């Protein structure tokens, strides 16, 4: 299997590249699994930890970019180790707490209203799904902070001006659909 | 909606400094702009969150797919990153066991008695030294020769943690000691041999010995072959035992 530079791995993860994800999994998961095994974990737990680490890395790449000062393998191994240590601590604390304290039933509920969240998600999904495939792709790249030139290349547009114009029209189209939806009009005061 | 265009441009960061300043001044003084800004910015936030949420879901799904498609290849090519001392200990274990076998061979004992020495096995000692967690108590019972209690404890651990190799190994040993190896062998028959891992090799070795004791040399041979096929602990004694069984 070919090897990849750190920048290629980061870009591949950001782009959901199957070859890169396969490389990362087949190369680094066995080492992480071995660590989990040696620290009283199971195969399933190793998979969960690996997935969790990948989500953390993905969120970091997407939100503020990722610039590594070490090898990617070292980085993901450190994150997995940290996750596993935290998980074991939580397990031990929880077990200890259950032994020492009675079960509390007056737990506070979730901070967000789950019904509102579900309505908003449905509202978004309905209108986003009605956009053209190109618009959906452009908006996804925009909100993932892809540079305009990269959006142009991926969409195969002739120039940046055309790309910016398409991006703007897709956004406006979606905003108008949502703002004119009766459900949005009912919910808008709750989401501001 | 009169002001959608400038609001979208403002929220997208597409206004230059002068345009942005002018927009913000108007926002502070124009009630209609202010009202529309409230609605459009709420929709903009909703869109941003929705797009990123869908993107995260797509990534999770893609990762899950990749892991599923490549799980078997990971199992086949799994590398065990062993600390150097376990490799040295593997060699020492093989030599120590061979020495014991050589010393007792002169007594003419049956193969099982000649090859089965878990209390003198340096590899088991190494594995146990590195162990923590739920199997530790069962292993401690085994070392104190409280085999029935050890077996019972480790059986419970395996119910909760079927992939706990150390628990499985000592459950097997305790089962051998209590004459209940048949039950342990049933659990092991569903277990995938991993000859690249020290605990895996130990399980394969003692499973072979349990089968030898039950006079099932053909089944024992399968486990012995997994040890002779790859260099590591028990390789030499597995070869020796195999030759003895089929001479």
Short mmCIF file of C-alpha atoms in Angstrom, two decimals:
data_model
loop_
_atom_site.label_atom_id
_atom_site.label_comp_id
_atom_site.label_asym_id
_atom_site.label_seq_id
_atom_site.Cartn_x
_atom_site.Cartn_y
_atom_site.Cartn_z
CA UNK A 1 0.00 0.00 0.00
CA UNK A 2 1.33 3.47 -0.77
CA UNK A 3 2.10 5.82 2.09
CA UNK A 4 0.82 9.39 2.45
CA UNK A 5 2.26 12.61 3.80
CA UNK A 6 0.61 14.19 6.82
CA UNK A 7 -0.99 16.94 4.70
CA UNK A 8 -2.47 14.33 2.34
CA UNK A 9 -3.96 12.46 5.28
CA UNK A 10 -5.53 15.62 6.70
CA UNK A 11 -6.97 16.68 3.33
CA UNK A 12 -8.22 13.15 2.69
CA UNK A 13 -10.00 12.98 6.03
CA UNK A 14 -11.56 16.39 5.41
CA UNK A 15 -12.80 15.20 1.99
CA UNK A 16 -14.06 11.80 3.26
CA UNK A 17 -11.60 10.15 0.85
CA UNK A 18 -12.18 6.36 1.04
CA UNK A 19 -8.57 5.48 0.18
CA UNK A 20 -7.20 7.75 2.88
CA UNK A 21 -9.70 6.52 5.49
CA UNK A 22 -8.81 2.93 4.58
CA UNK A 23 -5.11 3.71 4.91
CA UNK A 24 -5.59 5.36 8.31
CA UNK A 25 -7.73 2.49 9.59
CA UNK A 26 -5.56 -0.39 8.36
CA UNK A 27 -2.31 1.31 9.38
CA UNK A 28 -3.10 2.77 12.77
CA UNK A 29 -6.03 0.83 14.20
CA UNK A 30 -4.03 -2.36 15.01
CA UNK A 31 -1.61 -0.36 17.17
CA UNK A 32 -4.47 1.35 18.98
CA UNK A 33 -6.31 -1.94 19.39
CA UNK A 34 -3.18 -3.46 20.90
CA UNK A 35 -2.98 -0.64 23.44
CA UNK A 36 -6.65 -1.07 24.39
CA UNK A 37 -6.21 -4.87 24.70
CA UNK A 38 -3.24 -4.39 27.00
CA UNK A 39 -5.31 -2.05 29.11
CA UNK A 40 -8.28 -4.33 29.69
CA UNK A 41 -10.33 -3.29 26.73
CA UNK A 42 -12.10 -5.29 24.07
CA UNK A 43 -12.09 -5.20 20.28
CA UNK A 44 -15.44 -3.35 20.26
CA UNK A 45 -14.13 -0.77 22.71
CA UNK A 46 -11.02 -0.30 20.59
CA UNK A 47 -13.24 0.34 17.55
CA UNK A 48 -15.34 2.86 19.51
CA UNK A 49 -12.23 4.69 20.72
CA UNK A 50 -10.77 4.78 17.22
CA UNK A 51 -14.02 6.15 15.76
CA UNK A 52 -14.28 8.76 18.51
CA UNK A 53 -10.71 9.88 17.85
CA UNK A 54 -11.40 10.16 14.13
CA UNK A 55 -14.48 12.33 14.83
CA UNK A 56 -12.42 14.60 17.07
CA UNK A 57 -9.75 14.92 14.40
CA UNK A 58 -12.38 15.54 11.75
CA UNK A 59 -14.03 18.29 13.78
CA UNK A 60 -10.66 19.96 14.37
CA UNK A 61 -9.77 19.82 10.69
CA UNK A 62 -13.14 21.28 9.77
CA UNK A 63 -13.46 23.99 12.38
CA UNK A 64 -9.99 25.47 12.63
CA UNK A 65 -7.78 23.45 10.37
CA UNK A 66 -5.10 21.08 11.61
CA UNK A 67 -1.36 21.57 11.42
CA UNK A 68 0.62 18.71 12.90
CA UNK A 69 3.97 19.05 14.61
CA UNK A 70 4.29 15.27 14.80
CA UNK A 71 3.42 12.21 12.73
CA UNK A 72 -0.29 11.55 12.21
CA UNK A 73 0.08 8.13 13.79
CA UNK A 74 1.55 9.64 16.94
CA UNK A 75 -1.26 12.19 17.03
CA UNK A 76 -4.14 9.74 16.70
CA UNK A 77 -2.49 7.31 19.14
CA UNK A 78 -2.21 10.09 21.75
CA UNK A 79 -5.88 11.04 21.29
CA UNK A 80 -6.99 7.39 21.59
CA UNK A 81 -4.89 6.87 24.68
CA UNK A 82 -6.40 9.98 26.25
CA UNK A 83 -9.96 8.88 25.39
CA UNK A 84 -9.33 5.42 26.88
CA UNK A 85 -7.83 6.81 30.08
CA UNK A 86 -10.82 9.17 30.48
CA UNK A 87 -13.24 6.31 29.81
CA UNK A 88 -11.59 4.12 32.45
CA UNK A 89 -11.60 6.98 34.95
CA UNK A 90 -15.30 7.62 34.32
CA UNK A 91 -16.05 3.90 34.71
CA UNK A 92 -14.13 3.71 37.99
CA UNK A 93 -15.69 6.91 39.33
CA UNK A 94 -19.16 5.80 38.34
CA UNK A 95 -18.72 2.36 39.89
CA UNK A 96 -17.33 3.92 43.04
CA UNK A 97 -20.15 6.48 43.18
CA UNK A 98 -22.79 3.78 42.78
CA UNK A 99 -21.23 1.90 45.65
CA UNK A 100 -21.09 4.90 47.97
CA UNK A 101 -24.16 6.99 47.10
CA UNK A 102 -27.86 6.23 46.57
CA UNK A 103 -29.23 6.58 43.04
CA UNK A 104 -30.49 10.09 42.33
CA UNK A 105 -33.71 10.40 40.36
CA UNK A 106 -34.03 14.17 40.16
CA UNK A 107 -31.58 14.58 37.28
CA UNK A 108 -31.93 17.83 35.30
CA UNK A 109 -33.15 17.39 31.74
CA UNK A 110 -31.20 18.28 28.59
CA UNK A 111 -30.41 21.98 28.09
CA UNK A 112 -31.98 22.13 24.61
CA UNK A 113 -35.63 21.50 23.86
CA UNK A 114 -35.46 18.20 21.90
CA UNK A 115 -38.78 18.84 20.16
CA UNK A 116 -37.62 22.23 18.90
CA UNK A 117 -34.36 20.72 17.73
CA UNK A 118 -36.25 18.03 15.82
CA UNK A 119 -38.57 20.58 14.15
CA UNK A 120 -35.60 22.70 13.11
CA UNK A 121 -33.77 19.68 11.74
CA UNK A 122 -36.84 18.67 9.71
CA UNK A 123 -37.24 22.22 8.46
CA UNK A 124 -33.64 22.35 7.31
CA UNK A 125 -33.61 18.83 5.81
CA UNK A 126 -36.77 19.48 3.80
CA UNK A 127 -35.49 22.62 2.10
CA UNK A 128 -31.86 21.55 1.78
CA UNK A 129 -33.02 18.34 0.11
CA UNK A 130 -34.91 20.37 -2.49
CA UNK A 131 -31.80 22.23 -3.62
CA UNK A 132 -29.90 21.02 -6.67
CA UNK A 133 -27.04 18.60 -6.05
CA UNK A 134 -24.55 21.29 -7.07
CA UNK A 135 -26.00 23.78 -4.60
CA UNK A 136 -25.85 21.26 -1.78
CA UNK A 137 -22.23 20.52 -2.61
CA UNK A 138 -21.26 24.21 -2.86
CA UNK A 139 -22.92 25.08 0.45
CA UNK A 140 -21.26 22.12 2.19
CA UNK A 141 -17.84 23.21 0.96
CA UNK A 142 -18.55 26.83 1.90
CA UNK A 143 -19.52 26.03 5.47
CA UNK A 144 -16.51 23.73 5.77
CA UNK A 145 -14.38 26.80 4.94
CA UNK A 146 -13.03 25.51 1.67
CA UNK A 147 -11.15 28.31 -0.14
CA UNK A 148 -13.11 29.71 -3.09
CA UNK A 149 -10.49 28.48 -5.56
CA UNK A 150 -10.88 24.93 -4.28
CA UNK A 151 -14.66 25.17 -4.62
CA UNK A 152 -14.16 26.37 -8.20
CA UNK A 153 -11.89 23.42 -8.99
CA UNK A 154 -14.17 20.82 -7.43
CA UNK A 155 -17.22 22.23 -9.21
CA UNK A 156 -15.27 22.65 -12.43
CA UNK A 157 -16.42 26.26 -12.86
CA UNK A 158 -14.63 28.56 -15.26
CA UNK A 159 -13.63 31.32 -12.80
CA UNK A 160 -13.87 32.54 -9.22
CA UNK A 161 -16.43 35.21 -10.06
CA UNK A 162 -18.83 32.59 -11.40
CA UNK A 163 -18.16 30.39 -8.36
CA UNK A 164 -18.85 33.21 -5.90
CA UNK A 165 -22.03 34.06 -7.75
CA UNK A 166 -23.30 30.45 -7.66
CA UNK A 167 -22.44 30.18 -3.99
CA UNK A 168 -24.33 33.37 -3.22
CA UNK A 169 -27.40 32.33 -5.22
CA UNK A 170 -27.55 28.91 -3.55
CA UNK A 171 -27.39 30.53 -0.12
CA UNK A 172 -30.04 33.09 -0.94
CA UNK A 173 -32.34 30.46 -2.43
CA UNK A 174 -32.15 28.31 0.68
CA UNK A 175 -32.57 31.23 3.06
CA UNK A 176 -35.67 32.46 1.22
CA UNK A 177 -37.25 28.98 1.29
CA UNK A 178 -36.64 28.65 5.01
CA UNK A 179 -37.69 32.17 5.98
CA UNK A 180 -40.95 31.81 4.01
CA UNK A 181 -41.80 28.47 5.60
CA UNK A 182 -44.77 28.77 8.02
CA UNK A 183 -42.96 26.51 10.47
CA UNK A 184 -39.99 28.86 10.56
CA UNK A 185 -42.30 31.82 11.14
CA UNK A 186 -43.74 29.97 14.17
CA UNK A 187 -40.35 28.95 15.57
CA UNK A 188 -38.19 31.96 14.77
CA UNK A 189 -38.59 33.64 18.15
CA UNK A 190 -37.39 30.49 19.89
CA UNK A 191 -34.24 30.18 17.83
CA UNK A 192 -32.97 33.75 17.88
CA UNK B 1 -38.04 40.73 2.06
CA UNK B 2 -36.25 43.86 0.96
CA UNK B 3 -32.83 43.39 2.50
CA UNK B 4 -32.02 39.69 1.94
CA UNK B 5 -29.14 40.40 -0.47
CA UNK B 6 -27.06 42.73 1.71
CA UNK B 7 -27.80 40.66 4.83
CA UNK B 8 -26.56 37.45 3.16
CA UNK B 9 -23.46 39.23 1.89
CA UNK B 10 -22.80 40.62 5.37
CA UNK B 11 -23.26 37.25 7.08
CA UNK B 12 -21.04 35.57 4.48
CA UNK B 13 -18.22 38.04 5.12
CA UNK B 14 -18.39 39.34 1.56
CA UNK B 15 -18.56 43.05 2.40
CA UNK B 16 -15.42 45.15 2.47
CA UNK B 17 -14.61 47.27 5.53
CA UNK B 18 -16.46 50.35 4.29
CA UNK B 19 -19.55 48.39 3.20
CA UNK B 20 -19.59 46.53 6.50
CA UNK B 21 -19.44 49.76 8.50
CA UNK B 22 -22.27 51.26 6.45
CA UNK B 23 -24.39 48.16 6.86
CA UNK B 24 -23.93 48.11 10.61
CA UNK B 25 -24.86 51.77 10.88
CA UNK B 26 -28.04 51.15 8.93
CA UNK B 27 -28.79 48.05 11.00
CA UNK B 28 -28.73 50.19 14.14
CA UNK B 29 -31.17 52.75 12.74
CA UNK B 30 -33.48 50.93 10.29
CA UNK B 31 -36.26 48.92 12.01
CA UNK B 32 -37.20 46.96 8.89
CA UNK B 33 -33.57 46.00 8.25
CA UNK B 34 -33.22 45.05 11.90
CA UNK B 35 -36.30 42.81 11.77
CA UNK B 36 -35.26 41.14 8.52
CA UNK B 37 -31.73 40.72 9.83
CA UNK B 38 -33.11 38.84 12.84
CA UNK B 39 -34.98 36.38 10.60
CA UNK B 40 -32.31 35.93 7.96
CA UNK B 41 -29.50 35.50 10.49
CA UNK B 42 -31.60 32.88 12.34
CA UNK B 43 -32.12 31.03 9.04
CA UNK B 44 -28.40 31.40 8.25
CA UNK B 45 -27.46 29.83 11.58
CA UNK B 46 -29.93 27.03 11.00
CA UNK B 47 -28.42 26.37 7.58
CA UNK B 48 -24.86 26.38 8.89
CA UNK B 49 -25.68 23.94 11.69
CA UNK B 50 -27.71 21.74 9.35
CA UNK B 51 -25.01 21.57 6.68
CA UNK B 52 -22.30 20.72 9.21
CA UNK B 53 -24.52 18.15 10.90
CA UNK B 54 -25.19 16.42 7.57
CA UNK B 55 -21.51 16.53 6.78
CA UNK B 56 -20.64 14.92 10.13
CA UNK B 57 -23.25 12.19 9.54
CA UNK B 58 -21.79 11.55 6.10
CA UNK B 59 -18.29 11.26 7.58
CA UNK B 60 -19.45 8.86 10.30
CA UNK B 61 -21.18 6.70 7.73
CA UNK B 62 -18.17 6.70 5.39
CA UNK B 63 -15.82 5.77 8.26
CA UNK B 64 -18.15 3.02 9.44
CA UNK B 65 -18.28 1.64 5.90
CA UNK B 66 -14.50 1.69 5.51
CA UNK B 67 -14.00 -0.05 8.86
CA UNK B 68 -16.56 -2.73 7.97
CA UNK B 69 -15.05 -3.37 4.54
CA UNK B 70 -11.50 -3.63 5.88
CA UNK B 71 -12.07 -5.37 9.23
CA UNK B 72 -10.87 -8.76 7.98
CA UNK B 73 -7.73 -7.31 6.41
CA UNK B 74 -6.89 -5.59 9.70
CA UNK B 75 -7.27 -8.90 11.53
CA UNK B 76 -4.98 -10.69 9.04
CA UNK B 77 -2.25 -8.09 9.00
CA UNK B 78 -2.52 -6.98 12.60
CA UNK B 79 0.90 -6.03 13.94
CA UNK B 80 1.58 -6.51 17.56
CA UNK B 81 3.86 -3.82 18.81
CA UNK B 82 5.50 -5.78 21.56
CA UNK B 83 7.82 -4.22 24.04
CA UNK B 84 11.27 -5.74 23.55
CA UNK B 85 11.19 -7.51 26.90
CA UNK B 86 8.21 -9.68 25.86
CA UNK B 87 10.10 -10.92 22.80
CA UNK B 88 13.15 -11.74 24.89
CA UNK B 89 10.88 -13.42 27.38
CA UNK B 90 9.23 -15.45 24.58
CA UNK B 91 12.60 -16.90 23.68
CA UNK B 92 13.46 -17.50 27.33
CA UNK B 93 10.09 -19.19 27.83
CA UNK B 94 10.74 -21.56 24.95
CA UNK B 95 14.19 -22.45 26.27
CA UNK B 96 12.95 -22.89 29.85
CA UNK B 97 10.11 -25.13 28.81
CA UNK B 98 12.38 -27.20 26.58
CA UNK B 99 14.77 -27.64 29.48
CA UNK B 100 11.99 -28.86 31.76
CA UNK B 101 10.75 -31.20 29.04
CA UNK B 102 14.26 -32.57 28.58
CA UNK B 103 14.63 -33.19 32.31
CA UNK B 104 11.34 -35.03 32.72
CA UNK B 105 11.54 -36.97 29.42
CA UNK B 106 13.87 -39.42 31.12
CA UNK B 107 10.99 -40.41 33.45
CA UNK B 108 8.95 -41.67 30.48
CA UNK B 109 5.91 -39.61 31.39
CA UNK B 110 3.05 -39.08 28.90
CA UNK B 111 3.30 -36.00 26.64
CA UNK B 112 0.79 -33.90 28.57
CA UNK B 113 2.64 -34.27 31.86
CA UNK B 114 5.95 -33.55 30.17
CA UNK B 115 4.84 -30.41 28.39
CA UNK B 116 2.33 -28.90 30.83
CA UNK B 117 4.10 -26.56 33.30
CA UNK B 118 2.12 -23.30 33.60
CA UNK B 119 3.59 -22.36 36.98
CA UNK B 120 7.10 -22.40 35.43
CA UNK B 121 6.12 -20.65 32.21
CA UNK B 122 8.00 -17.30 32.02
CA UNK B 123 5.66 -16.01 29.33
CA UNK B 124 2.64 -16.46 31.57
CA UNK B 125 4.55 -14.68 34.30
CA UNK B 126 5.24 -11.79 31.92
CA UNK B 127 1.63 -11.57 30.78
CA UNK B 128 0.33 -11.56 34.33
CA UNK B 129 2.78 -8.89 35.45
CA UNK B 130 1.34 -6.57 32.82
CA UNK B 131 -2.29 -7.29 33.71
CA UNK B 132 -4.80 -5.13 35.52
CA UNK B 133 -8.55 -5.18 35.67
CA UNK B 134 -11.15 -7.81 36.21
CA UNK B 135 -9.08 -10.90 35.35
CA UNK B 136 -6.44 -10.12 37.99
CA UNK B 137 -8.45 -11.56 40.90
CA UNK B 138 -9.09 -14.84 39.04
CA UNK B 139 -5.42 -15.14 38.15
CA UNK B 140 -4.42 -14.55 41.77
CA UNK B 141 -6.71 -17.42 42.80
CA UNK B 142 -5.08 -19.67 40.19
CA UNK B 143 -1.61 -18.85 41.52
CA UNK B 144 -2.78 -19.80 45.00
CA UNK B 145 -3.95 -23.11 43.47
CA UNK B 146 -7.58 -22.35 44.25
CA UNK B 147 -8.49 -23.61 40.81
CA UNK B 148 -12.25 -24.03 41.19
CA UNK B 149 -12.70 -20.51 42.58
CA UNK B 150 -10.38 -19.15 39.90
CA UNK B 151 -12.39 -20.86 37.17
CA UNK B 152 -15.67 -19.57 38.53
CA UNK B 153 -14.40 -16.01 38.75
CA UNK B 154 -12.89 -16.02 35.28
CA UNK B 155 -16.05 -17.52 33.81
CA UNK B 156 -17.94 -14.45 35.07
CA UNK B 157 -15.28 -12.11 33.68
CA UNK B 158 -15.57 -13.77 30.26
CA UNK B 159 -19.33 -13.33 30.25
CA UNK B 160 -18.83 -9.59 30.60
CA UNK B 161 -15.65 -9.42 28.48
CA UNK B 162 -15.58 -12.24 25.94
CA UNK B 163 -12.54 -10.71 24.23
CA UNK B 164 -10.41 -10.69 27.39
CA UNK B 165 -7.57 -12.98 26.25
CA UNK B 166 -5.89 -13.16 29.62
CA UNK B 167 -9.12 -14.21 31.32
CA UNK B 168 -9.65 -16.85 28.63
CA UNK B 169 -6.13 -18.21 29.04
CA UNK B 170 -6.39 -18.61 32.79
CA UNK B 171 -9.95 -19.93 32.53
CA UNK B 172 -8.50 -22.64 30.29
CA UNK B 173 -5.71 -23.39 32.75
CA UNK B 174 -8.10 -23.51 35.71
CA UNK B 175 -10.39 -25.79 33.69
CA UNK B 176 -7.48 -28.14 32.96
CA UNK B 177 -6.61 -28.22 36.66
CA UNK B 178 -10.20 -29.03 37.64
CA UNK B 179 -10.68 -31.60 34.88
CA UNK B 180 -13.25 -29.44 33.10
CA UNK B 181 -11.20 -28.64 30.03
CA UNK B 182 -14.02 -29.79 27.73
CA UNK B 183 -16.09 -26.73 28.73
CA UNK B 184 -13.15 -24.39 28.18
CA UNK B 185 -12.48 -25.95 24.79
CA UNK B 186 -16.05 -25.13 23.74
CA UNK B 187 -15.41 -21.46 24.46
CA UNK B 188 -12.09 -21.59 22.66
CA UNK B 189 -13.53 -23.27 19.56
CA UNK B 190 -15.33 -19.97 18.83
CA UNK B 191 -12.15 -17.99 19.41
CA UNK B 192 -9.96 -16.88 16.51
CA UNK B 193 -6.33 -17.86 16.94
CA UNK B 194 -3.96 -14.91 16.79
CA UNK B 195 -0.42 -16.31 16.66
CA UNK B 196 1.12 -12.83 16.48
CA UNK B 197 0.08 -12.00 20.07
CA UNK B 198 1.77 -13.53 23.16
CA UNK B 199 -1.54 -14.26 24.91
CA UNK B 200 -2.86 -15.79 21.68
CA UNK B 201 0.13 -18.09 21.43
CA UNK B 202 -0.24 -19.12 25.08
CA UNK B 203 -3.92 -19.94 24.54
CA UNK B 204 -3.07 -21.99 21.43
CA UNK B 205 -0.33 -23.89 23.31
CA UNK B 206 -2.39 -24.82 26.34
CA UNK B 207 -5.42 -25.64 24.20
CA UNK B 208 -3.24 -28.09 22.28
CA UNK B 209 -2.11 -29.62 25.57
CA UNK B 210 -5.70 -29.92 26.81
CA UNK B 211 -6.61 -31.74 23.61
CA UNK B 212 -3.58 -34.01 23.97
CA UNK B 213 -4.74 -34.87 27.46
CA UNK B 214 -8.18 -35.74 26.05
CA UNK B 215 -6.43 -37.92 23.46
CA UNK B 216 -7.50 -35.80 20.51
CA UNK B 217 -4.18 -35.36 18.72
CA UNK B 218 -5.67 -34.33 15.36
CA UNK B 219 -7.42 -31.34 16.91
CA UNK B 220 -4.31 -30.55 18.95
CA UNK B 221 -2.32 -30.50 15.73
CA UNK B 222 -4.32 -27.54 14.39
CA UNK B 223 -3.28 -25.41 17.35
CA UNK B 224 0.30 -26.66 17.22
CA UNK B 225 0.51 -25.74 13.52
CA UNK B 226 -0.53 -22.18 14.31
CA UNK B 227 2.50 -21.97 16.62
CA UNK B 228 5.02 -23.55 14.29
CA UNK B 229 3.81 -21.45 11.38
CA UNK B 230 5.12 -18.20 12.90
CA UNK B 231 8.26 -17.58 14.98
CA UNK B 232 7.56 -16.83 18.62
CA UNK B 233 6.88 -18.38 22.00
CA UNK B 234 6.21 -22.13 22.13
CA UNK B 235 7.36 -22.61 18.54
CA UNK B 236 10.03 -25.17 19.35
CA UNK B 237 8.04 -27.11 21.92
CA UNK B 238 5.04 -27.16 19.58
CA UNK B 239 7.24 -28.67 16.89
CA UNK B 240 8.62 -31.19 19.36
CA UNK B 241 5.16 -32.15 20.62
CA UNK B 242 3.79 -32.44 17.12
CA UNK B 243 6.56 -34.83 16.09
CA UNK B 244 5.97 -36.87 19.21
CA UNK B 245 2.24 -37.14 18.59
CA UNK B 246 2.62 -38.26 15.00
CA UNK B 247 5.84 -40.30 15.05
#
